[in-house]
Amino acid sequence: MAKDIDRIRARSAWETVKESPVITAIAVAPVVLVLGVVWWLTNGFVAFVLLILLGVGVVVGGKLLK
């Protein structure tokens, strides 16, 4: 049952992205802005590490919320 709910949520999210890319751009803009500022102030490697840490945080946070 849980896998069906995840598929439904993923499909709904993908439909939202396809129907309204502006909403997606607004949702992603803060992350892109922070990574751009980190890249500008330090270098690309630090921005890449921050991106990996944010991704791990999202995955772990998602697992903890279930």
mmCIF file of C-alpha atoms in Angstrom:
data_model
loop_
_atom_site.group_PDB
_atom_site.id
_atom_site.type_symbol
_atom_site.label_atom_id
_atom_site.label_comp_id
_atom_site.label_asym_id
_atom_site.label_seq_id
_atom_site.Cartn_x
_atom_site.Cartn_y
_atom_site.Cartn_z
ATOM 1 C CA MET A 1 0.000 0.000 0.000
ATOM 2 C CA ALA A 2 2.760 2.480 0.883
ATOM 3 C CA LYS A 3 4.500 1.995 -2.460
ATOM 4 C CA ASP A 4 1.249 2.835 -4.258
ATOM 5 C CA ILE A 5 0.944 6.076 -2.300
ATOM 6 C CA ASP A 6 4.552 6.984 -3.147
ATOM 7 C CA ARG A 7 3.891 6.325 -6.830
ATOM 8 C CA ILE A 8 0.744 8.436 -6.719
ATOM 9 C CA ARG A 9 2.614 11.304 -5.049
ATOM 10 C CA ALA A 10 5.491 11.046 -7.508
ATOM 11 C CA ARG A 11 3.122 11.019 -10.458
ATOM 12 C CA SER A 12 1.217 13.998 -9.053
ATOM 13 C CA ALA A 13 4.443 15.925 -8.507
ATOM 14 C CA TRP A 14 5.601 15.185 -12.048
ATOM 15 C CA GLU A 15 2.244 16.317 -13.468
ATOM 16 C CA THR A 16 2.550 19.575 -11.512
ATOM 17 C CA VAL A 17 6.029 20.144 -12.935
ATOM 18 C CA LYS A 18 4.818 19.498 -16.476
ATOM 19 C CA GLU A 19 1.692 21.646 -16.142
ATOM 20 C CA SER A 20 3.259 24.595 -14.345
ATOM 21 C CA PRO A 21 7.013 24.963 -14.602
ATOM 22 C CA VAL A 22 6.734 28.410 -12.983
ATOM 23 C CA ILE A 23 5.667 26.836 -9.675
ATOM 24 C CA THR A 24 8.662 24.498 -9.911
ATOM 25 C CA ALA A 25 11.016 27.393 -10.661
ATOM 26 C CA ILE A 26 9.709 29.342 -7.659
ATOM 27 C CA ALA A 27 10.116 26.301 -5.396
ATOM 28 C CA VAL A 28 13.663 25.583 -6.600
ATOM 29 C CA ALA A 29 14.886 29.200 -6.762
ATOM 30 C CA PRO A 30 16.011 29.530 -3.106
ATOM 31 C CA VAL A 31 18.159 26.397 -3.328
ATOM 32 C CA VAL A 32 19.730 27.538 -6.593
ATOM 33 C CA LEU A 33 20.335 31.001 -5.137
ATOM 34 C CA VAL A 34 22.059 29.622 -2.023
ATOM 35 C CA LEU A 35 24.232 27.283 -4.096
ATOM 36 C CA GLY A 36 25.136 30.149 -6.422
ATOM 37 C CA VAL A 37 26.153 32.396 -3.530
ATOM 38 C CA VAL A 38 28.192 29.596 -1.918
ATOM 39 C CA TRP A 39 29.879 28.920 -5.260
ATOM 40 C CA TRP A 40 30.624 32.613 -5.728
ATOM 41 C CA LEU A 41 32.022 33.074 -2.207
ATOM 42 C CA THR A 42 34.044 29.835 -2.070
ATOM 43 C CA ASN A 43 34.350 27.474 -5.016
ATOM 44 C CA GLY A 44 32.457 24.807 -6.942
ATOM 45 C CA PHE A 45 33.625 21.935 -4.768
ATOM 46 C CA VAL A 46 32.144 23.451 -1.611
ATOM 47 C CA ALA A 47 28.865 24.117 -3.439
ATOM 48 C CA PHE A 48 28.846 20.505 -4.652
ATOM 49 C CA VAL A 49 29.431 19.203 -1.117
ATOM 50 C CA LEU A 50 26.612 21.442 0.150
ATOM 51 C CA LEU A 51 24.326 20.076 -2.571
ATOM 52 C CA ILE A 52 25.160 16.504 -1.540
ATOM 53 C CA LEU A 53 24.533 17.321 2.137
ATOM 54 C CA LEU A 54 21.194 18.937 1.287
ATOM 55 C CA GLY A 55 20.211 15.864 -0.727
ATOM 56 C CA VAL A 56 21.147 13.536 2.116
ATOM 57 C CA GLY A 57 19.187 15.741 4.519
ATOM 58 C CA VAL A 58 16.095 15.576 2.326
ATOM 59 C CA VAL A 59 16.313 11.793 2.004
ATOM 60 C CA VAL A 60 16.964 11.190 5.707
ATOM 61 C CA GLY A 61 14.334 13.744 6.707
ATOM 62 C CA GLY A 62 11.807 12.089 4.429
ATOM 63 C CA LYS A 63 12.536 8.692 5.925
ATOM 64 C CA LEU A 64 12.176 10.052 9.463
ATOM 65 C CA LEU A 65 8.815 11.659 8.717
ATOM 66 C CA LYS A 66 7.269 8.370 7.609
#
